[in-house]
Short mmCIF file of C-alpha atoms in Angstrom, two decimals:
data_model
loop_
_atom_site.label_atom_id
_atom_site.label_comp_id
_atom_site.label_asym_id
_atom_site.label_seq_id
_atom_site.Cartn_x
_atom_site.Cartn_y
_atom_site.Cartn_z
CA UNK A 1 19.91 -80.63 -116.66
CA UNK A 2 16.83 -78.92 -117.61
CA UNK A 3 13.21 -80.28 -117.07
CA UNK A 4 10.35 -77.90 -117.36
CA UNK A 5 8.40 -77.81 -114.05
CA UNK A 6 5.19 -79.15 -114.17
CA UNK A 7 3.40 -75.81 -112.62
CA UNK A 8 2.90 -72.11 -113.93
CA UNK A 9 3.10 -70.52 -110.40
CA UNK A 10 7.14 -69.75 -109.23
CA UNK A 11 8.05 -70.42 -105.50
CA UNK A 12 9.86 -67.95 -103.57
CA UNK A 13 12.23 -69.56 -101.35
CA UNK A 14 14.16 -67.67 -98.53
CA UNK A 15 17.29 -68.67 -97.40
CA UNK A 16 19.05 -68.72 -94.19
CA UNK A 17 20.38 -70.83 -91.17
CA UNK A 18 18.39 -73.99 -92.67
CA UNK A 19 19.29 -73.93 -96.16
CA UNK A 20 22.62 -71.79 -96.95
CA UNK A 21 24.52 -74.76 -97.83
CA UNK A 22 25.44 -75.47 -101.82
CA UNK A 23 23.48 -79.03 -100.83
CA UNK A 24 20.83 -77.31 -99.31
CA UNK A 25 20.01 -74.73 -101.95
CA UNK A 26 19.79 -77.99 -104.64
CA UNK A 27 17.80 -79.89 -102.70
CA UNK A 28 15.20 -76.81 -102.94
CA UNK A 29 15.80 -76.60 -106.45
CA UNK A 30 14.94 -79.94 -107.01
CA UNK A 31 11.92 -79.57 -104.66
CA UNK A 32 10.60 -76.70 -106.45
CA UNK A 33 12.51 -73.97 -105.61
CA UNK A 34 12.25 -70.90 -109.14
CA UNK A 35 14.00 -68.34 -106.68
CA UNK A 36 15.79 -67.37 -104.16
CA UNK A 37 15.20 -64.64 -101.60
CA UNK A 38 18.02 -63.03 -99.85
CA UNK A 39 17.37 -61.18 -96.66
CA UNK A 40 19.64 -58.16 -96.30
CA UNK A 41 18.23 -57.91 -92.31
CA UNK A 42 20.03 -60.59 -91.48
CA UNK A 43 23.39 -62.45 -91.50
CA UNK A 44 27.14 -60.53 -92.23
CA UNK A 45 27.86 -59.38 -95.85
CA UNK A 46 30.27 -62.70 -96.02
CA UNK A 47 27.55 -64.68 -95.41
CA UNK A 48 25.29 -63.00 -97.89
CA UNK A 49 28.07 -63.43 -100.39
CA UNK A 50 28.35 -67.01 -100.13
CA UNK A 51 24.49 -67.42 -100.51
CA UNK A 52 24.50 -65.64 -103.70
CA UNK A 53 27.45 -67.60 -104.37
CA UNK A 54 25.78 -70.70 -103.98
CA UNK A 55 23.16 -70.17 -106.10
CA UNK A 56 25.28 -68.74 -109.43
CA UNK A 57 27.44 -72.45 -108.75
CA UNK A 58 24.00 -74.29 -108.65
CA UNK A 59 23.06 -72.16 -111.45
CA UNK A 60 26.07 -73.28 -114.01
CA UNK A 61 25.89 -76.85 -112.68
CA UNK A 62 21.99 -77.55 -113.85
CA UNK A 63 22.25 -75.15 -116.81
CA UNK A 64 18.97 -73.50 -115.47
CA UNK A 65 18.90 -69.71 -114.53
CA UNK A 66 18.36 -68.88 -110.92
CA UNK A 67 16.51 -66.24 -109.91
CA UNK A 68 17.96 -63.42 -106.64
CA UNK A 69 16.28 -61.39 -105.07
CA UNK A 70 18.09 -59.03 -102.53
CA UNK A 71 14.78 -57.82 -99.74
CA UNK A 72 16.34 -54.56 -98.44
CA UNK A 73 15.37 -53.89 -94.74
CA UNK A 74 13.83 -50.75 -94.84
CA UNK A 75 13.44 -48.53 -92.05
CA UNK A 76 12.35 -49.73 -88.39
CA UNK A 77 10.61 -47.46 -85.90
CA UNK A 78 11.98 -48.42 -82.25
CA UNK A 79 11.01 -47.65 -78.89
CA UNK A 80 13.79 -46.96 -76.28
CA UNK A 81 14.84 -49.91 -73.51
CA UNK A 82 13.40 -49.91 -69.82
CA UNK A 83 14.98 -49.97 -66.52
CA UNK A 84 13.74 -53.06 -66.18
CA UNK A 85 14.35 -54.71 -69.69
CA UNK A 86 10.61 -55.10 -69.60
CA UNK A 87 6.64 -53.65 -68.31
CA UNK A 88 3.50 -54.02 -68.31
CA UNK A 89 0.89 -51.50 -69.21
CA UNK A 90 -3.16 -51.75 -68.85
CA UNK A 91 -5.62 -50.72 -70.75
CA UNK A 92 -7.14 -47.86 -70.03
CA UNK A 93 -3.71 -46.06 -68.75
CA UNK A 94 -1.54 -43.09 -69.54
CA UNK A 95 1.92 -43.90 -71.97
CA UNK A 96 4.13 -41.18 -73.18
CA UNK A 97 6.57 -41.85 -75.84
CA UNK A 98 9.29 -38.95 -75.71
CA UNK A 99 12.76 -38.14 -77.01
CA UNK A 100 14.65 -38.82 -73.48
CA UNK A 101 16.68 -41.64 -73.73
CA UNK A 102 16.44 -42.27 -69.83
CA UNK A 103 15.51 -46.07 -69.62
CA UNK A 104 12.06 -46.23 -69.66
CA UNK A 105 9.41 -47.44 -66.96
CA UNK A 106 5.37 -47.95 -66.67
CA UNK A 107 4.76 -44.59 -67.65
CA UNK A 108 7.10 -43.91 -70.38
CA UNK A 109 9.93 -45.00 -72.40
CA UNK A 110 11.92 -43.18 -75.22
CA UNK A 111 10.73 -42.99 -79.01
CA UNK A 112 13.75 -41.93 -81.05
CA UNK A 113 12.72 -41.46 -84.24
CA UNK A 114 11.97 -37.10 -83.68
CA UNK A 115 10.01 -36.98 -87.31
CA UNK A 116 7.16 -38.98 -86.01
CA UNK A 117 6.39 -35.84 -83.03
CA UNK A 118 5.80 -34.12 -86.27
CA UNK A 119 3.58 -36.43 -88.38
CA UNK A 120 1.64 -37.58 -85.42
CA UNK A 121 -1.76 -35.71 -83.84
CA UNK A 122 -4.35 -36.76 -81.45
CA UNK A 123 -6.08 -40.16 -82.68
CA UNK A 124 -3.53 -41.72 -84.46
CA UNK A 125 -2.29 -45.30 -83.50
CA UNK A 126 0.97 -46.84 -82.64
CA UNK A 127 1.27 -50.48 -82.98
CA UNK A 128 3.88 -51.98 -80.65
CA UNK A 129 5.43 -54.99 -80.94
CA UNK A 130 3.59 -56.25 -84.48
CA UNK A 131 0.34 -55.27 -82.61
CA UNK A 132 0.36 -57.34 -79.08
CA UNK A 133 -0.09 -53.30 -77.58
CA UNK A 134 -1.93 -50.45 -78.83
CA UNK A 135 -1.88 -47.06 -78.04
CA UNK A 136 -3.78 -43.73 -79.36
CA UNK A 137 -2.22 -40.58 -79.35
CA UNK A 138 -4.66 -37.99 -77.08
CA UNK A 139 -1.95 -35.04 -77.17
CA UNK A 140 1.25 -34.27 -79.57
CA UNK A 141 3.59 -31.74 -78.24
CA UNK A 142 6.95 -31.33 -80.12
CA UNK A 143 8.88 -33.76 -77.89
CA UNK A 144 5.99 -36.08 -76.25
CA UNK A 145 3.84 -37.74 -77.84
CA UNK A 146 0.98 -39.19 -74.71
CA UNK A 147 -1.33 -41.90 -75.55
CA UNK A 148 -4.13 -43.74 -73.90
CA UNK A 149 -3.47 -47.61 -73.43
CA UNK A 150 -6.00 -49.03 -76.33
CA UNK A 151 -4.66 -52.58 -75.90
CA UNK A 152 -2.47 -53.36 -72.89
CA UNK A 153 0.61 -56.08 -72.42
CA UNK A 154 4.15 -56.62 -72.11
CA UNK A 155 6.37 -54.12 -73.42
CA UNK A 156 10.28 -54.88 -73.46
CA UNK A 157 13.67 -53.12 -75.23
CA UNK A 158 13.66 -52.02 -78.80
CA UNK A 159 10.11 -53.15 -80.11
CA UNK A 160 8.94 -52.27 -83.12
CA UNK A 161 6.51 -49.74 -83.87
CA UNK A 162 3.90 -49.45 -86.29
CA UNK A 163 2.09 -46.18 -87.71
CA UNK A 164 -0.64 -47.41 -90.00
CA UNK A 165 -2.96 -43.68 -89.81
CA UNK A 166 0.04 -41.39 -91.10
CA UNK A 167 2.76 -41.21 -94.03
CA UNK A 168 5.62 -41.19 -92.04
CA UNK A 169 8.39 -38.68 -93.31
CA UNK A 170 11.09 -41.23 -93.44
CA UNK A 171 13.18 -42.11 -96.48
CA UNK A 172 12.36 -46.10 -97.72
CA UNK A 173 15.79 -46.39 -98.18
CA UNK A 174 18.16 -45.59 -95.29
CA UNK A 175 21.90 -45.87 -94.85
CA UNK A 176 21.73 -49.28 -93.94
CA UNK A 177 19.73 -49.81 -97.14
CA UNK A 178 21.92 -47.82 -99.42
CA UNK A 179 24.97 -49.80 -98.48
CA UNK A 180 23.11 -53.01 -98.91
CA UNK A 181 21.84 -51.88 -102.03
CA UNK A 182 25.56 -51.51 -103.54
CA UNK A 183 26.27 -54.70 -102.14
CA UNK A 184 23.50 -56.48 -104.09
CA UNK A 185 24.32 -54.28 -107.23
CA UNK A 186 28.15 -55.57 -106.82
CA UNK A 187 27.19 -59.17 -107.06
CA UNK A 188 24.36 -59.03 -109.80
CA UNK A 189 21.21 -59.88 -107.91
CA UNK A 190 18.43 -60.31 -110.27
CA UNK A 191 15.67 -58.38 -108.01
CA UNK A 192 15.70 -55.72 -105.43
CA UNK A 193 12.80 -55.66 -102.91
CA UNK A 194 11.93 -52.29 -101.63
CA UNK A 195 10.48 -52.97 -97.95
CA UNK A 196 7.81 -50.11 -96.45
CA UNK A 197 7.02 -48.28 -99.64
CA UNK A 198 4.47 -45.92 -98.97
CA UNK A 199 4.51 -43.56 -102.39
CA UNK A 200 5.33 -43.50 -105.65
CA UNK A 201 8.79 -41.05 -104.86
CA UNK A 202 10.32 -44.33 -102.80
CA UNK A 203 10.03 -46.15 -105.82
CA UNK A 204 11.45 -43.37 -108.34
CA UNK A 205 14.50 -42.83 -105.56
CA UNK A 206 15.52 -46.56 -105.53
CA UNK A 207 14.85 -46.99 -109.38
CA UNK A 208 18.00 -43.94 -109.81
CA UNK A 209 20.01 -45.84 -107.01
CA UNK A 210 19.52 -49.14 -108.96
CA UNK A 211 20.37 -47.77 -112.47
CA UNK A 212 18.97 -50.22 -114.88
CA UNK A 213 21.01 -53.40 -112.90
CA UNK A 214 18.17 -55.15 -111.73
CA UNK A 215 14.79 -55.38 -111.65
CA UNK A 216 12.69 -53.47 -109.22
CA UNK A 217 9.86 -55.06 -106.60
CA UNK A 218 7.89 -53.03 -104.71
CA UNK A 219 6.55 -54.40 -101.20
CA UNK A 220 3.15 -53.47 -100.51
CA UNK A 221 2.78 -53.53 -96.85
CA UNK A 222 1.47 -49.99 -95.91
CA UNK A 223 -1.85 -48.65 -95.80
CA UNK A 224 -0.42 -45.61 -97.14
CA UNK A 225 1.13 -47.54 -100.37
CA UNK A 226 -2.89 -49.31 -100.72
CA UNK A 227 -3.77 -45.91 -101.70
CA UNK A 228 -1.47 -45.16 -104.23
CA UNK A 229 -1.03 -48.56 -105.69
CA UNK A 230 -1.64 -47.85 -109.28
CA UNK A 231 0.91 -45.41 -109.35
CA UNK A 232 3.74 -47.41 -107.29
CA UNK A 233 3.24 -50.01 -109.72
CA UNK A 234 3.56 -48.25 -112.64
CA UNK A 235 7.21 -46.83 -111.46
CA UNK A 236 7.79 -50.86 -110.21
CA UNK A 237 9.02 -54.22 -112.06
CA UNK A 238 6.90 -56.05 -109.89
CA UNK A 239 5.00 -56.26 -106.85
CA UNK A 240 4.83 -58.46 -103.44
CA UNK A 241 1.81 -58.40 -101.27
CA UNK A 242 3.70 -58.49 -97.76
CA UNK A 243 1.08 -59.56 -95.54
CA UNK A 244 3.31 -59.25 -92.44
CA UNK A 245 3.07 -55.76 -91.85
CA UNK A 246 0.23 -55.14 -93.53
CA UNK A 247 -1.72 -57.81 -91.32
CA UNK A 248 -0.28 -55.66 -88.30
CA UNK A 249 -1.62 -52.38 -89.93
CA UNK A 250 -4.83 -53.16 -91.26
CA UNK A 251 -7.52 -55.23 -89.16
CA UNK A 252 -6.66 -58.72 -89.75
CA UNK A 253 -10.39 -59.22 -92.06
CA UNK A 254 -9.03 -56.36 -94.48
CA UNK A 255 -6.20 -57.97 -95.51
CA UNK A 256 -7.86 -60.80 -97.97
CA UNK A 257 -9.73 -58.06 -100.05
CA UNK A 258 -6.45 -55.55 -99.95
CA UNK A 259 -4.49 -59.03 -101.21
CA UNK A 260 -6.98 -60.06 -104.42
CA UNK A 261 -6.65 -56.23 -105.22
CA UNK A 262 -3.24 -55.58 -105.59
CA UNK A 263 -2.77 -59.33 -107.57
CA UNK A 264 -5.67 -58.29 -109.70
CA UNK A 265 -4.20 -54.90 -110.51
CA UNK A 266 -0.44 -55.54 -110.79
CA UNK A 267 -1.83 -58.57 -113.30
CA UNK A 268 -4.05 -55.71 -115.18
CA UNK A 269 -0.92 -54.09 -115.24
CA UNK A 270 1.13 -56.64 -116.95
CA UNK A 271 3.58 -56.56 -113.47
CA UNK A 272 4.50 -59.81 -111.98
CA UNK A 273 2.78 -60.45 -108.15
CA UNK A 274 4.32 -62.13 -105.28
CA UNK A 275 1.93 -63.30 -102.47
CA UNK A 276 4.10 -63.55 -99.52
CA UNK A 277 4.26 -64.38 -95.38
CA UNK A 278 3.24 -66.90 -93.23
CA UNK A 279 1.61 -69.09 -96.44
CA UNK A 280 2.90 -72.32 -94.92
CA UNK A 281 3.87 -70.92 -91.33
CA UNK A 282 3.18 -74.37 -89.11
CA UNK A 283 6.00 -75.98 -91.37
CA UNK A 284 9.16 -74.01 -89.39
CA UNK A 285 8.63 -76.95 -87.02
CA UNK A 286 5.69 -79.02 -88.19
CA UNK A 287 6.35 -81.36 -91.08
CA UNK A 288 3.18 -81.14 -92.69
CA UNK A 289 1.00 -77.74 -93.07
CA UNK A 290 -2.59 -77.02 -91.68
CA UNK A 291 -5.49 -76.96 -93.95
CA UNK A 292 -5.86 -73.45 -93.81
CA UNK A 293 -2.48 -72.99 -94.94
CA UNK A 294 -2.93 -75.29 -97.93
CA UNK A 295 -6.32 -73.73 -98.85
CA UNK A 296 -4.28 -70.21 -98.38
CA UNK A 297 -1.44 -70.92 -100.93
CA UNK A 298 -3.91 -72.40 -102.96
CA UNK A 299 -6.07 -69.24 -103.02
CA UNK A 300 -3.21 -66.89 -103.94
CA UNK A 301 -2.86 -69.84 -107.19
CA UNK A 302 -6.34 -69.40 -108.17
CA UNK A 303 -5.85 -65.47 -108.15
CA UNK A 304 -2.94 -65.57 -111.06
CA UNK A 305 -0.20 -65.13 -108.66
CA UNK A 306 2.96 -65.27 -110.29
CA UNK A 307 5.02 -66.49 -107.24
CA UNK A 308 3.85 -67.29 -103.60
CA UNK A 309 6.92 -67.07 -100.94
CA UNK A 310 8.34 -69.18 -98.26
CA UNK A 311 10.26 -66.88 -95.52
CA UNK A 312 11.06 -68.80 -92.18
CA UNK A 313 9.70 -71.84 -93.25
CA UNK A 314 12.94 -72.26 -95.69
CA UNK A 315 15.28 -69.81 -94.51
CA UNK A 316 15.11 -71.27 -90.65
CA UNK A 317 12.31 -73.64 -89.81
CA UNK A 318 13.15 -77.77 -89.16
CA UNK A 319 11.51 -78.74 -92.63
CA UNK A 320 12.80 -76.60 -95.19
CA UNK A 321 12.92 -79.31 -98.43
CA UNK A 322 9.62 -80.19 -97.47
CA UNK A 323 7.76 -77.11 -97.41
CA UNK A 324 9.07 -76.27 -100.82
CA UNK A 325 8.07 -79.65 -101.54
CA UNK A 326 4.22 -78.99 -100.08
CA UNK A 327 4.21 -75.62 -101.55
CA UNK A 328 4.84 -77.77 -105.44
CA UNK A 329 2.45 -79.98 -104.56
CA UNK A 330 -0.49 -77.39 -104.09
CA UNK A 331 0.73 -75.75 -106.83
CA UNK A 332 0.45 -78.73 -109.26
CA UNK A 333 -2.95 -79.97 -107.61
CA UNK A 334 -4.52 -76.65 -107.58
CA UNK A 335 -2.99 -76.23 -111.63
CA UNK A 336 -4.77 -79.46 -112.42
CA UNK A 337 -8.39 -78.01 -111.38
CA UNK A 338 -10.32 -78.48 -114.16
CA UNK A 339 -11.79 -75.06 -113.11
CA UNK A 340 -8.05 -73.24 -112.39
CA UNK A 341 -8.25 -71.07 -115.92
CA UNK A 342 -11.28 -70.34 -115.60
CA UNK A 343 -11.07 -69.03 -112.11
CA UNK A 344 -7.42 -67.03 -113.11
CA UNK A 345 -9.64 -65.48 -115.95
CA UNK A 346 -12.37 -64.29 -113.61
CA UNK A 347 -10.47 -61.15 -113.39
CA UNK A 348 -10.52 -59.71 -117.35
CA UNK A 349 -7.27 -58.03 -118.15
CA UNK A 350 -8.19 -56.06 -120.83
CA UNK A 351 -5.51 -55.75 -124.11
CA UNK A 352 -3.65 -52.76 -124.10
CA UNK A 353 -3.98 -50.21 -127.21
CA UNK A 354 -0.72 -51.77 -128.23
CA UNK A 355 0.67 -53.56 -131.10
CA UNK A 356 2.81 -55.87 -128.87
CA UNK A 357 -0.41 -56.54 -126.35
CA UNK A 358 -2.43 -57.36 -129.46
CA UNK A 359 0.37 -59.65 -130.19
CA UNK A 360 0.39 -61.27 -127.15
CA UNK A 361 -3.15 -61.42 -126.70
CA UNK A 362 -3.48 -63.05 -130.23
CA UNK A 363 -0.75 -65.79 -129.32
CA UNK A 364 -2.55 -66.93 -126.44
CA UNK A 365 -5.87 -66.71 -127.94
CA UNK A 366 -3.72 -69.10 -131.13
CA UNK A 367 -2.90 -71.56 -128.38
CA UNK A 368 -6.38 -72.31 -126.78
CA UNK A 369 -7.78 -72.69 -130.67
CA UNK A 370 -5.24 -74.44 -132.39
CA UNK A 371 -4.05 -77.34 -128.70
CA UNK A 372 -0.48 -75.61 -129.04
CA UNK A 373 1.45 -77.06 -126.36
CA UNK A 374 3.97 -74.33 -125.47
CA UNK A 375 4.83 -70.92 -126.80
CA UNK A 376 8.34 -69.25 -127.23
CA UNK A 377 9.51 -65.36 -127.40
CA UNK A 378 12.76 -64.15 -128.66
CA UNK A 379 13.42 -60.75 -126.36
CA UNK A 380 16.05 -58.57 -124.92
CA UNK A 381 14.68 -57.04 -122.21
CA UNK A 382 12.12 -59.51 -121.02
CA UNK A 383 9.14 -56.99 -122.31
CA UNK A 384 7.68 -60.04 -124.61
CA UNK A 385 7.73 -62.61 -122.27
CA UNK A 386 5.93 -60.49 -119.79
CA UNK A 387 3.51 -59.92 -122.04
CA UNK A 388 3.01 -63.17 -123.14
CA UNK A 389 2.42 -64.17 -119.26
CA UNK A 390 -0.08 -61.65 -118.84
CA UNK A 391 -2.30 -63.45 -120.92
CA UNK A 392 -2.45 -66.39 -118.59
CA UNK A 393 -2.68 -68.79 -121.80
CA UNK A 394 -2.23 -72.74 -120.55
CA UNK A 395 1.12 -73.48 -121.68
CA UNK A 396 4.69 -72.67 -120.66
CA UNK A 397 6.65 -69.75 -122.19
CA UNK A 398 9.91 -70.03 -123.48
CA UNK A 399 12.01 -66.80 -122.86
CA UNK A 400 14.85 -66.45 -125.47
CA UNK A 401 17.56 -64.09 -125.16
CA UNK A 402 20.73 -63.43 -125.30
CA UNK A 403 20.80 -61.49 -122.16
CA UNK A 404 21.04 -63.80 -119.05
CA UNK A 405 20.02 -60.87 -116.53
CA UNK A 406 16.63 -60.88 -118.38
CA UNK A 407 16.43 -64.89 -118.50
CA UNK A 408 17.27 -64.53 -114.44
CA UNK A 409 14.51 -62.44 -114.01
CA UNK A 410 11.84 -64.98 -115.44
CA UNK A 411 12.11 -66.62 -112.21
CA UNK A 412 9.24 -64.68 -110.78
CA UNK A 413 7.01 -64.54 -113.67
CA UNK A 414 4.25 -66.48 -114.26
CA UNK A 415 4.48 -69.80 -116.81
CA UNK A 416 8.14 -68.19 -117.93
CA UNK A 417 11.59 -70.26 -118.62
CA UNK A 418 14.69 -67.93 -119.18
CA UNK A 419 16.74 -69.31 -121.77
CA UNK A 420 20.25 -67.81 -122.66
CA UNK A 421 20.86 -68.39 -126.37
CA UNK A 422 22.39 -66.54 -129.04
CA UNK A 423 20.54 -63.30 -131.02
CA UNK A 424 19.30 -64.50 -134.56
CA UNK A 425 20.10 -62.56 -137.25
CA UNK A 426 16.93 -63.44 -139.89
CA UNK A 427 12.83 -64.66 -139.31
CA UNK A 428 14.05 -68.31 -140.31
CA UNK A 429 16.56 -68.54 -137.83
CA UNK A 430 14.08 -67.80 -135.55
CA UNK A 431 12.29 -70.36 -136.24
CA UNK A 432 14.83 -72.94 -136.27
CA UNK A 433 16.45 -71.99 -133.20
CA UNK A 434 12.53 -71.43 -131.31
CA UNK A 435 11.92 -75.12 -132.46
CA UNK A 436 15.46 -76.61 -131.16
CA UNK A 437 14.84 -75.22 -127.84
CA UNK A 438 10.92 -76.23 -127.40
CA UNK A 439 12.61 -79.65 -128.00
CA UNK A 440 15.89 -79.57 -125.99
CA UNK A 441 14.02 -78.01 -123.09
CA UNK A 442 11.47 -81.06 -123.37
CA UNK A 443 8.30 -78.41 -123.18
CA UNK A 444 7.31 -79.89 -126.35
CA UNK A 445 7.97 -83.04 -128.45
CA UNK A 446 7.42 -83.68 -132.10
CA UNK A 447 4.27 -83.12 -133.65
CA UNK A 448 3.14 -80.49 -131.27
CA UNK A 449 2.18 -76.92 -132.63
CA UNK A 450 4.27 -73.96 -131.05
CA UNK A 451 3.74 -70.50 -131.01
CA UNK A 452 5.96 -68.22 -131.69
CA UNK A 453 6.12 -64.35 -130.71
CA UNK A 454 8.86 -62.17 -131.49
CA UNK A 455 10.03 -58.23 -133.04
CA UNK A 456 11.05 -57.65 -136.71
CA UNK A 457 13.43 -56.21 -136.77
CA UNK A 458 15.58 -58.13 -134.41
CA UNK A 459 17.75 -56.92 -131.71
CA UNK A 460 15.46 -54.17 -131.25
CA UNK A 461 13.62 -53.76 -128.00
CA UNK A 462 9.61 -52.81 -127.97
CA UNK A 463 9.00 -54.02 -131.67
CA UNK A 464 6.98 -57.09 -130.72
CA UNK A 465 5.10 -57.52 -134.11
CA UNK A 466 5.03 -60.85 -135.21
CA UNK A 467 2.88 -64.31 -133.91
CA UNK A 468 3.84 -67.73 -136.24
CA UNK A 469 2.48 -71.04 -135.93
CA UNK A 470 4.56 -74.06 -136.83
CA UNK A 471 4.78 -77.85 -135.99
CA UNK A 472 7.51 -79.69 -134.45
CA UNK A 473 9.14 -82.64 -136.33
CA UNK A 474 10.71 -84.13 -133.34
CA UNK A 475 14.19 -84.26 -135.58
CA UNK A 476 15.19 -80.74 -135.32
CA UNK A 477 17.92 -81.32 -133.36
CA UNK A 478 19.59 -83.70 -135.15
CA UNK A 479 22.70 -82.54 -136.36
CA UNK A 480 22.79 -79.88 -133.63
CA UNK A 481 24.96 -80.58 -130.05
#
């Protein structure tokens, strides 16, 4: 049954190997688990359907929403194979990359992806194999590209390749991509994560291929996408700061600064932020995490992340339950700073020139005055809630709607329940109905003060235009199942 979690901050949890069992996705609920992260890279479309199966069965036996969210692979630059399966290069040495798809040797091995011989000119960088080698291009014909060695090692088959100097003319949604886009569509995933956006158009192609069905997150993990950030997250739903790729991109000390930006902008914004990769990495096969680690997720907390992610460390590491576990833990600690709102406020997130963010702003500014203990929001599409956690106000947020896709979608918003309930037809059954809940969902008990937001009229999205203050009784459920 439902019990409010005793944090603001959602956790990301990826499945996989280690957790794709009905069992195994409860016992990260009850860890901590808000949401659930999908990979489409990996694992048959069967086994992606039972996964998402899993969690809708969890989902009707707690009578909590569950939050999916379908990561789309993107697409992956490849070198060729070698004769060998594997060499070595040294620093210092000649590398061509061509379009011959001979196996490759010490000198040079296949790069089939002809649009980069295009998009590539002397200077630019190619990361291979997340970084362990670096090359620089020193001559681009139109089918070799040759490169000094920059940073020599062990190169085998089918390593990825990074481009961090160029926008590389490729689509961020491929074939592969498309189809698993459909597939998510078909089974009413809550999220779609676009991997290796790098402008605005990837975000306005996917948002036509999605077609209102789910909510939109944009992966940030491009230096390319850093420089157009304010206008990829005004096309996206949300945000994640991927700091796989981008800590392959960027030098390693850029990626802190490039991570407080984008969570101080997509919360300026009003979008929801996920910090993601490697936050608890020793867990896959350590039970307990390093104090780096902790001091990282904890970091990401203080910022006014909405959600911080687990990826191997649930979906295929030894300790999955207990690295959601850790990752509540920090969350609740770091929560309980006496500094923590002041330190999410450093950032000001000025109110925009709008009657619902004046609303909004005016509810949370109600709470810290009057010692309300929780707020509530009647909403359709999720606009008021969103709002509401913008503010960053001390409380939890009850999201009210009769729309379960938007009550899903709270999972990756800051301080937010989803609740599915009825529409009310008049202000007092608003009332009524916002004080039953505060009190069924145990975020408040009687004699509290709660704050309510919601639009007049009702059943009308973007009229947010009305804050009331009332007190709890602690008997307004009687009579009520």
């Amino acid at each position: 049954m439902f019990t409010p979690r005793a944090r603001r901050v959602k956790i990301l949890a990826t499945l996989g190997p280690a957790s794709a069992s009905l069992d195994m996705i409860r016992a990260l609920t009850v860890a901590g688990a808000d949401a659930f992260r999908v990979n489409m890279s990996h694992g048959t479309p069967e086994a992606r359907g039972s996964l998402i199966a899993n969690i809708r069965a969890l989902e009707n036996e707690i009578g909590r929403p569950l939050t999916i969210l379908a990561d789309l692979q993107g697409p992956k630059l490849r070198i060729g194979s070698f004769a060998g399966n594997k060499v070595t290069i040294e620093r210092g040495e000649t590398f061509t990359l061509d379009l011959d798809p001979t196996p490759g040797d010490v000198t040079r091995v296949e790069l089939p992806h002809k649009e980069l011989f295009a998009a590539l000119s002397a200077g630019a960088r190619l990361l291979v194999d997340d970084g362990k080698v670096v090359l620089r291009c020193t001559e681009v014909t139109p089918g070799r590209i040759t490169c000094v060695v920059v940073t020599g090692g062990a190169l085998s088959n089918n390593k990825g390749v990074n481009v961090p100097d160029v926008v590389v003319p490729v689509p961020a949604l491929t074939v592969k991509d498309r189809a698993d886009l459909a597939f998510a569509l078909d089974h009413n995933v809550d999220w779609i994560a676009l991997s290796f956006v790098q402008r605005p158009e990837d975000v306005a192609e996917a948002r036509a291929l999605i077609g209102g069905k789910a909510a939109l997150l944009a992966k940030i993990e491009k230096p390319a996408a850093l420089d157009r950030l304010a206008e990829i997250l005004e096309l996206a739903d949300a945000v994640m700061v991927a700091r796989g790729d981008l800590g392959v991109e960027l030098p390693p000390e850029q990626v802190p600064p490039a991570q407080k930006r984008i969570v101080a902008m997509a919360r300026a914004m009003g979008k929801p932020v996920v910090v993601a990769t490697q936050m608890l990495e020793s867990m896959i096969v350590s039970p307990s995490p390093t104090r780096a680690e902790v001091s990282d997720v904890a970091t990401a907390i203080y910022d006014g992340a909405d959600a911080v992610m687990l990826s191997a460390e649930s979906a295929a590491g030894a300790w999955p339950v207990e690295a959601v576990s850790m990752m509540d833990a920090i969350a609740r600690t770091t929560e309980a700073d006496p500094q923590y709102y002041a330190r999410v406020h450093f950032n000001e997130t000025a109110t925009a020139h709008t009657t619902a963010d004046a609303i909004s702003a005016a509810a949370a500014a109600i709470v810290k005055t009057t010692g309300a203990k929780a707020m509530a929001c009647f909403t359709i599409s999720g606009s008021t809630a969103r709002r509401a956690a913008r503010e960053r106000a001390s409380v939890p947020i009850l999201c009210l709607t009769p729309a379960r896709a938007t009550a899903r979608r709270m999972g990756l918003v800051w301080g937010v329940q989803g609740v599915v309930t009825r529409d009310v037809a008049g202000f007092e059954e608003m009332v009524d109905k916002s004080k039953r809940m505060a009190l069924r969902t145990k975020i408040a008990k009687g004699g509290d003060l709660l704050v309510l937001i919601a639009g007049v009229p009702f059943s009308t999205p973007g009229t947010t235009n009305v804050v009331h203050v009332v007190r709890l009784t602690g008997k307004e459920l009687e009579g009520h199942s």
